[in-house]
């Protein structure tokens, strides 16, 4: 269920009568299933998904769609007719030394260039997009809550209130252990958290100039995405920094310095300084006598080049928490995913 993801939509919804369901599987040449492969329609009325851990995908597209594009970091992109998209094999992208573009070789310099290029690479004007959101909450044995919704996402870079969501359609599963378990307090963050991961709205600390001296950056390798050279930069909280920061990877386009993907989790060096709840969340939890401790937390954001700018194609969070609420006799280790 988690793997059947739908990306941001740039056009309106289409009815079941005017749509077709496309399913398939994507593998490497040796038959290994490939997860996180973009499966996307044309440049107008963009609709897409990502393959799951088994390399499988399912996508509803307009009837007039005649082809799909498949792409993944480190592999050659491929465009296939819809009728021939049931089984797709992606070939690894090989970069020859003669093809390398000379760029700054220091990882910190690459990060600085990426930060400086944000205004040029991502639209700074207000935008509206339509997106699909799925959230799953479960413990070791049961699904506690499953919900899906379609939202209009209104974003306003540079404004204090830079994000608004308008619910178009939603549903929650009635076949789980306790769908209404978290009615009085939601321990996740929901669609606002996912939509707010866009760096044009809320750049993470490792992509802010003010925090550069609190991180160690390492240039890992050079890979490809859609035929573009992409630098892979790893980062971690610098030893001795007394706050809770992140560790992870940033992927930077070698030509435009656009951040095409970033993924991060809690740095072990910052765990002693982790604040589990802040602001209104902390106030509400105290009023309801809830104990909430984050044990693990990670995020991932992917971008696609659409028309002349880079735009969010997929964003997700995954966290594990220890949740206690004596009033409901709850003492759970809960995993929450939103995408």
GROMACS .gro file of C-alpha atoms in nm:
model
  339
    1UNK     CA    1   0.000   0.000   0.000
    2UNK     CA    2   0.272   0.245   0.093
    3UNK     CA    3   0.449   0.208  -0.237
    4UNK     CA    4   0.162   0.315  -0.464
    5UNK     CA    5   0.236   0.685  -0.448
    6UNK     CA    6   0.084   0.966  -0.652
    7UNK     CA    7   0.288   1.279  -0.720
    8UNK     CA    8   0.183   1.643  -0.733
    9UNK     CA    9  -0.066   1.706  -1.012
   10UNK     CA   10  -0.048   2.017  -1.228
   11UNK     CA   11  -0.384   1.973  -1.394
   12UNK     CA   12  -0.736   1.902  -1.275
   13UNK     CA   13  -0.870   1.564  -1.165
   14UNK     CA   14  -1.015   1.340  -1.432
   15UNK     CA   15  -1.311   1.106  -1.393
   16UNK     CA   16  -1.287   0.728  -1.386
   17UNK     CA   17  -1.477   0.720  -1.719
   18UNK     CA   18  -1.204   0.925  -1.889
   19UNK     CA   19  -0.908   0.744  -1.730
   20UNK     CA   20  -0.717   0.421  -1.768
   21UNK     CA   21  -0.529   0.228  -1.501
   22UNK     CA   22  -0.170   0.137  -1.589
   23UNK     CA   23   0.024  -0.121  -1.388
   24UNK     CA   24   0.373  -0.263  -1.431
   25UNK     CA   25   0.710  -0.344  -1.281
   26UNK     CA   26   1.053  -0.184  -1.328
   27UNK     CA   27   1.378  -0.380  -1.288
   28UNK     CA   28   1.749  -0.351  -1.352
   29UNK     CA   29   1.909  -0.567  -1.627
   30UNK     CA   30   1.976  -0.850  -1.379
   31UNK     CA   31   1.609  -0.861  -1.276
   32UNK     CA   32   1.644  -0.673  -0.947
   33UNK     CA   33   1.327  -0.469  -0.872
   34UNK     CA   34   1.393  -0.093  -0.872
   35UNK     CA   35   1.219   0.119  -0.609
   36UNK     CA   36   1.172   0.497  -0.631
   37UNK     CA   37   1.153   0.507  -1.011
   38UNK     CA   38   0.956   0.804  -1.146
   39UNK     CA   39   0.671   0.695  -1.373
   40UNK     CA   40   0.534   1.008  -1.533
   41UNK     CA   41   0.309   1.125  -1.819
   42UNK     CA   42   0.386   1.409  -2.060
   43UNK     CA   43   0.486   1.767  -1.988
   44UNK     CA   44   0.128   1.897  -1.978
   45UNK     CA   45  -0.125   1.785  -1.718
   46UNK     CA   46   0.152   1.597  -1.543
   47UNK     CA   47   0.048   1.283  -1.356
   48UNK     CA   48   0.290   1.035  -1.202
   49UNK     CA   49   0.391   0.792  -0.934
   50UNK     CA   50   0.692   0.613  -0.783
   51UNK     CA   51   0.756   0.239  -0.787
   52UNK     CA   52   0.740   0.056  -0.453
   53UNK     CA   53   1.003  -0.172  -0.296
   54UNK     CA   54   0.904  -0.452  -0.537
   55UNK     CA   55   0.951  -0.222  -0.836
   56UNK     CA   56   0.576  -0.217  -0.901
   57UNK     CA   57   0.358   0.080  -0.987
   58UNK     CA   58  -0.007   0.159  -1.053
   59UNK     CA   59  -0.115   0.484  -1.214
   60UNK     CA   60  -0.445   0.635  -1.328
   61UNK     CA   61  -0.390   0.846  -1.641
   62UNK     CA   62  -0.619   1.014  -1.897
   63UNK     CA   63  -0.735   0.788  -2.180
   64UNK     CA   64  -0.547   0.995  -2.437
   65UNK     CA   65  -0.211   0.924  -2.268
   66UNK     CA   66   0.004   0.734  -2.519
   67UNK     CA   67   0.338   0.703  -2.336
   68UNK     CA   68   0.513   0.714  -1.999
   69UNK     CA   69   0.862   0.821  -1.895
   70UNK     CA   70   1.064   0.613  -1.645
   71UNK     CA   71   1.362   0.768  -1.466
   72UNK     CA   72   1.573   0.705  -1.156
   73UNK     CA   73   1.895   0.840  -1.010
   74UNK     CA   74   2.189   0.652  -1.161
   75UNK     CA   75   1.990   0.502  -1.451
   76UNK     CA   76   1.917   0.601  -1.810
   77UNK     CA   77   1.570   0.747  -1.855
   78UNK     CA   78   1.335   0.561  -2.086
   79UNK     CA   79   1.011   0.657  -2.259
   80UNK     CA   80   0.772   0.372  -2.339
   81UNK     CA   81   0.434   0.343  -2.507
   82UNK     CA   82   0.157   0.278  -2.257
   83UNK     CA   83   0.090  -0.061  -2.419
   84UNK     CA   84   0.455  -0.162  -2.362
   85UNK     CA   85   0.496  -0.031  -2.006
   86UNK     CA   86   0.402  -0.346  -1.815
   87UNK     CA   87   0.764  -0.463  -1.778
   88UNK     CA   88   1.041  -0.203  -1.802
   89UNK     CA   89   1.416  -0.260  -1.771
   90UNK     CA   90   1.632   0.045  -1.691
   91UNK     CA   91   1.999   0.048  -1.785
   92UNK     CA   92   2.260   0.193  -1.544
   93UNK     CA   93   2.397   0.531  -1.651
   94UNK     CA   94   2.774   0.514  -1.697
   95UNK     CA   95   2.970   0.840  -1.669
   96UNK     CA   96   3.301   0.840  -1.856
   97UNK     CA   97   3.582   1.057  -1.721
   98UNK     CA   98   3.595   1.254  -2.046
   99UNK     CA   99   3.234   1.362  -1.988
  100UNK     CA  100   3.295   1.512  -1.644
  101UNK     CA  101   3.221   1.881  -1.611
  102UNK     CA  102   3.478   2.076  -1.411
  103UNK     CA  103   3.298   2.224  -1.109
  104UNK     CA  104   3.394   2.323  -0.754
  105UNK     CA  105   3.533   2.015  -0.587
  106UNK     CA  106   3.463   2.112  -0.228
  107UNK     CA  107   3.132   1.987  -0.089
  108UNK     CA  108   3.071   2.303   0.114
  109UNK     CA  109   3.122   2.514  -0.199
  110UNK     CA  110   2.862   2.306  -0.383
  111UNK     CA  111   2.613   2.359  -0.099
  112UNK     CA  112   2.680   2.735  -0.103
  113UNK     CA  113   2.624   2.744  -0.480
  114UNK     CA  114   2.299   2.547  -0.439
  115UNK     CA  115   2.171   2.789  -0.173
  116UNK     CA  116   2.259   3.092  -0.387
  117UNK     CA  117   2.076   2.940  -0.687
  118UNK     CA  118   1.747   2.870  -0.505
  119UNK     CA  119   1.571   3.190  -0.627
  120UNK     CA  120   1.662   3.112  -0.989
  121UNK     CA  121   1.585   2.739  -0.981
  122UNK     CA  122   1.252   2.741  -0.798
  123UNK     CA  123   0.958   2.970  -0.867
  124UNK     CA  124   0.934   3.246  -0.605
  125UNK     CA  125   0.587   3.358  -0.706
  126UNK     CA  126   0.268   3.221  -0.541
  127UNK     CA  127   0.172   2.883  -0.684
  128UNK     CA  128  -0.120   2.644  -0.682
  129UNK     CA  129  -0.086   2.270  -0.740
  130UNK     CA  130  -0.302   1.968  -0.671
  131UNK     CA  131  -0.158   1.674  -0.479
  132UNK     CA  132  -0.251   1.336  -0.336
  133UNK     CA  133  -0.171   1.263   0.030
  134UNK     CA  134  -0.161   0.929   0.210
  135UNK     CA  135  -0.100   0.875   0.581
  136UNK     CA  136  -0.056   0.548   0.769
  137UNK     CA  137  -0.024   0.505   1.147
  138UNK     CA  138   0.052   0.160   1.286
  139UNK     CA  139   0.208  -0.019   1.581
  140UNK     CA  140   0.397  -0.349   1.579
  141UNK     CA  141   0.086  -0.553   1.500
  142UNK     CA  142  -0.200  -0.336   1.372
  143UNK     CA  143  -0.292  -0.047   1.147
  144UNK     CA  144  -0.429   0.224   1.375
  145UNK     CA  145  -0.522   0.483   1.114
  146UNK     CA  146  -0.521   0.499   0.735
  147UNK     CA  147  -0.628   0.814   0.548
  148UNK     CA  148  -0.607   0.948   0.193
  149UNK     CA  149  -0.696   1.288   0.050
  150UNK     CA  150  -0.663   1.519  -0.248
  151UNK     CA  151  -0.566   1.880  -0.172
  152UNK     CA  152  -0.514   2.203  -0.356
  153UNK     CA  153  -0.177   2.328  -0.231
  154UNK     CA  154  -0.141   2.708  -0.221
  155UNK     CA  155   0.213   2.833  -0.154
  156UNK     CA  156   0.343   3.185  -0.092
  157UNK     CA  157   0.725   3.199  -0.070
  158UNK     CA  158   0.859   3.471   0.157
  159UNK     CA  159   0.533   3.517   0.346
  160UNK     CA  160   0.490   3.441   0.716
  161UNK     CA  161   0.190   3.220   0.639
  162UNK     CA  162   0.345   3.060   0.332
  163UNK     CA  163   0.125   2.753   0.290
  164UNK     CA  164  -0.247   2.681   0.271
  165UNK     CA  165  -0.428   2.357   0.191
  166UNK     CA  166  -0.779   2.323   0.049
  167UNK     CA  167  -0.934   1.977   0.091
  168UNK     CA  168  -1.091   1.849  -0.230
  169UNK     CA  169  -1.175   1.492  -0.133
  170UNK     CA  170  -1.072   1.256   0.147
  171UNK     CA  171  -1.140   0.924   0.310
  172UNK     CA  172  -1.031   0.718   0.611
  173UNK     CA  173  -1.033   0.339   0.641
  174UNK     CA  174  -1.294   0.174   0.860
  175UNK     CA  175  -1.113  -0.160   0.861
  176UNK     CA  176  -0.833  -0.080   1.102
  177UNK     CA  177  -0.796  -0.137   1.474
  178UNK     CA  178  -0.887   0.214   1.586
  179UNK     CA  179  -0.946   0.466   1.307
  180UNK     CA  180  -1.051   0.733   1.558
  181UNK     CA  181  -0.770   0.664   1.802
  182UNK     CA  182  -0.608   1.004   1.751
  183UNK     CA  183  -0.918   1.222   1.720
  184UNK     CA  184  -0.826   1.444   2.014
  185UNK     CA  185  -0.456   1.469   1.930
  186UNK     CA  186  -0.271   1.388   1.607
  187UNK     CA  187   0.089   1.280   1.668
  188UNK     CA  188   0.215   1.311   1.312
  189UNK     CA  189   0.213   1.643   1.133
  190UNK     CA  190  -0.016   1.557   0.845
  191UNK     CA  191  -0.032   1.706   0.495
  192UNK     CA  192   0.087   2.049   0.612
  193UNK     CA  193   0.414   1.892   0.728
  194UNK     CA  194   0.467   1.715   0.393
  195UNK     CA  195   0.375   2.014   0.176
  196UNK     CA  196   0.593   2.237   0.394
  197UNK     CA  197   0.905   2.032   0.316
  198UNK     CA  198   0.948   2.231  -0.008
  199UNK     CA  199   1.282   2.413   0.030
  200UNK     CA  200   1.145   2.722  -0.146
  201UNK     CA  201   0.914   2.764   0.154
  202UNK     CA  202   1.114   2.621   0.444
  203UNK     CA  203   1.476   2.540   0.357
  204UNK     CA  204   1.619   2.280   0.597
  205UNK     CA  205   1.906   2.388   0.818
  206UNK     CA  206   2.165   2.205   0.609
  207UNK     CA  207   2.064   2.426   0.315
  208UNK     CA  208   2.091   2.756   0.505
  209UNK     CA  209   2.403   2.973   0.507
  210UNK     CA  210   2.360   3.049   0.878
  211UNK     CA  211   2.402   2.679   0.963
  212UNK     CA  212   2.693   2.583   0.736
  213UNK     CA  213   2.947   2.593   1.019
  214UNK     CA  214   2.737   2.341   1.217
  215UNK     CA  215   2.757   2.068   0.952
  216UNK     CA  216   3.028   1.856   0.792
  217UNK     CA  217   2.977   1.808   0.416
  218UNK     CA  218   3.141   1.536   0.206
  219UNK     CA  219   3.131   1.497  -0.172
  220UNK     CA  220   3.040   1.132  -0.222
  221UNK     CA  221   3.008   1.073  -0.596
  222UNK     CA  222   2.867   1.183  -0.930
  223UNK     CA  223   2.554   1.017  -1.068
  224UNK     CA  224   2.286   1.097  -1.326
  225UNK     CA  225   1.915   1.182  -1.335
  226UNK     CA  226   1.730   1.223  -1.666
  227UNK     CA  227   2.065   1.257  -1.843
  228UNK     CA  228   2.191   1.528  -1.607
  229UNK     CA  229   2.506   1.502  -1.400
  230UNK     CA  230   2.417   1.513  -1.030
  231UNK     CA  231   2.654   1.555  -0.735
  232UNK     CA  232   2.582   1.345  -0.427
  233UNK     CA  233   2.679   1.534  -0.108
  234UNK     CA  234   2.655   1.370   0.232
  235UNK     CA  235   2.622   1.576   0.549
  236UNK     CA  236   2.611   1.529   0.925
  237UNK     CA  237   2.591   1.748   1.230
  238UNK     CA  238   2.939   1.864   1.328
  239UNK     CA  239   3.081   1.705   1.640
  240UNK     CA  240   3.048   1.935   1.940
  241UNK     CA  241   2.737   2.123   1.818
  242UNK     CA  242   2.493   2.121   2.110
  243UNK     CA  243   2.157   2.106   1.934
  244UNK     CA  244   1.956   1.848   1.745
  245UNK     CA  245   2.032   1.862   1.371
  246UNK     CA  246   2.022   1.617   1.080
  247UNK     CA  247   2.233   1.382   0.873
  248UNK     CA  248   2.163   1.270   0.519
  249UNK     CA  249   2.227   1.335   0.150
  250UNK     CA  250   2.169   1.623  -0.093
  251UNK     CA  251   2.169   1.565  -0.471
  252UNK     CA  252   2.275   1.875  -0.670
  253UNK     CA  253   2.245   1.924  -1.047
  254UNK     CA  254   2.596   1.992  -1.180
  255UNK     CA  255   2.487   2.254  -1.435
  256UNK     CA  256   2.226   2.463  -1.252
  257UNK     CA  257   2.318   2.379  -0.889
  258UNK     CA  258   1.953   2.292  -0.831
  259UNK     CA  259   1.882   2.057  -0.542
  260UNK     CA  260   1.699   1.774  -0.718
  261UNK     CA  261   1.658   1.556  -0.411
  262UNK     CA  262   1.735   1.563  -0.041
  263UNK     CA  263   1.683   1.306   0.232
  264UNK     CA  264   1.761   1.341   0.601
  265UNK     CA  265   1.711   1.191   0.944
  266UNK     CA  266   1.806   1.272   1.301
  267UNK     CA  267   2.180   1.286   1.360
  268UNK     CA  268   2.294   1.059   1.646
  269UNK     CA  269   2.519   1.347   1.758
  270UNK     CA  270   2.215   1.563   1.829
  271UNK     CA  271   1.987   1.312   2.002
  272UNK     CA  272   2.077   1.432   2.356
  273UNK     CA  273   1.944   1.779   2.258
  274UNK     CA  274   1.626   1.662   2.080
  275UNK     CA  275   1.306   1.847   2.172
  276UNK     CA  276   1.023   1.602   2.111
  277UNK     CA  277   0.744   1.861   2.102
  278UNK     CA  278   0.743   2.239   2.074
  279UNK     CA  279   0.494   2.526   2.058
  280UNK     CA  280   0.122   2.449   2.043
  281UNK     CA  281   0.187   2.074   2.004
  282UNK     CA  282   0.357   2.070   2.343
  283UNK     CA  283   0.077   2.272   2.504
  284UNK     CA  284  -0.196   2.040   2.372
  285UNK     CA  285  -0.005   1.726   2.470
  286UNK     CA  286   0.041   1.858   2.825
  287UNK     CA  287  -0.329   1.941   2.855
  288UNK     CA  288  -0.423   1.587   2.747
  289UNK     CA  289  -0.153   1.428   2.964
  290UNK     CA  290   0.019   1.277   2.662
  291UNK     CA  291   0.383   1.170   2.662
  292UNK     CA  292   0.530   1.185   2.312
  293UNK     CA  293   0.891   1.088   2.234
  294UNK     CA  294   1.039   1.075   1.885
  295UNK     CA  295   1.261   0.768   1.847
  296UNK     CA  296   1.336   0.813   1.476
  297UNK     CA  297   1.242   1.068   1.210
  298UNK     CA  298   1.329   1.098   0.841
  299UNK     CA  299   1.212   1.298   0.540
  300UNK     CA  300   1.263   1.281   0.166
  301UNK     CA  301   1.184   1.533  -0.110
  302UNK     CA  302   1.225   1.480  -0.485
  303UNK     CA  303   1.206   1.751  -0.754
  304UNK     CA  304   1.130   1.739  -1.127
  305UNK     CA  305   1.224   1.996  -1.391
  306UNK     CA  306   0.891   2.116  -1.532
  307UNK     CA  307   0.881   2.387  -1.798
  308UNK     CA  308   1.150   2.629  -1.672
  309UNK     CA  309   1.162   2.557  -1.297
  310UNK     CA  310   1.222   2.272  -1.053
  311UNK     CA  311   0.905   2.168  -0.868
  312UNK     CA  312   0.830   1.920  -0.589
  313UNK     CA  313   0.728   1.584  -0.733
  314UNK     CA  314   0.720   1.378  -0.414
  315UNK     CA  315   0.767   1.443  -0.042
  316UNK     CA  316   0.738   1.213   0.258
  317UNK     CA  317   0.810   1.176   0.628
  318UNK     CA  318   0.855   0.863   0.837
  319UNK     CA  319   0.882   0.866   1.213
  320UNK     CA  320   0.866   0.625   1.504
  321UNK     CA  321   0.739   0.754   1.836
  322UNK     CA  322   0.669   0.632   2.188
  323UNK     CA  323   0.310   0.742   2.256
  324UNK     CA  324   0.155   0.729   2.604
  325UNK     CA  325  -0.195   0.850   2.694
  326UNK     CA  326  -0.317   0.713   3.029
  327UNK     CA  327  -0.676   0.836   2.974
  328UNK     CA  328  -0.707   0.590   2.683
  329UNK     CA  329  -0.479   0.331   2.844
  330UNK     CA  330  -0.232   0.370   2.557
  331UNK     CA  331   0.137   0.286   2.572
  332UNK     CA  332   0.251   0.227   2.214
  333UNK     CA  333   0.550   0.239   1.987
  334UNK     CA  334   0.391   0.386   1.675
  335UNK     CA  335   0.521   0.429   1.320
  336UNK     CA  336   0.377   0.720   1.119
  337UNK     CA  337   0.427   0.776   0.748
  338UNK     CA  338   0.290   1.056   0.537
  339UNK     CA  339   0.351   1.103   0.165
   0.00000   0.00000   0.00000
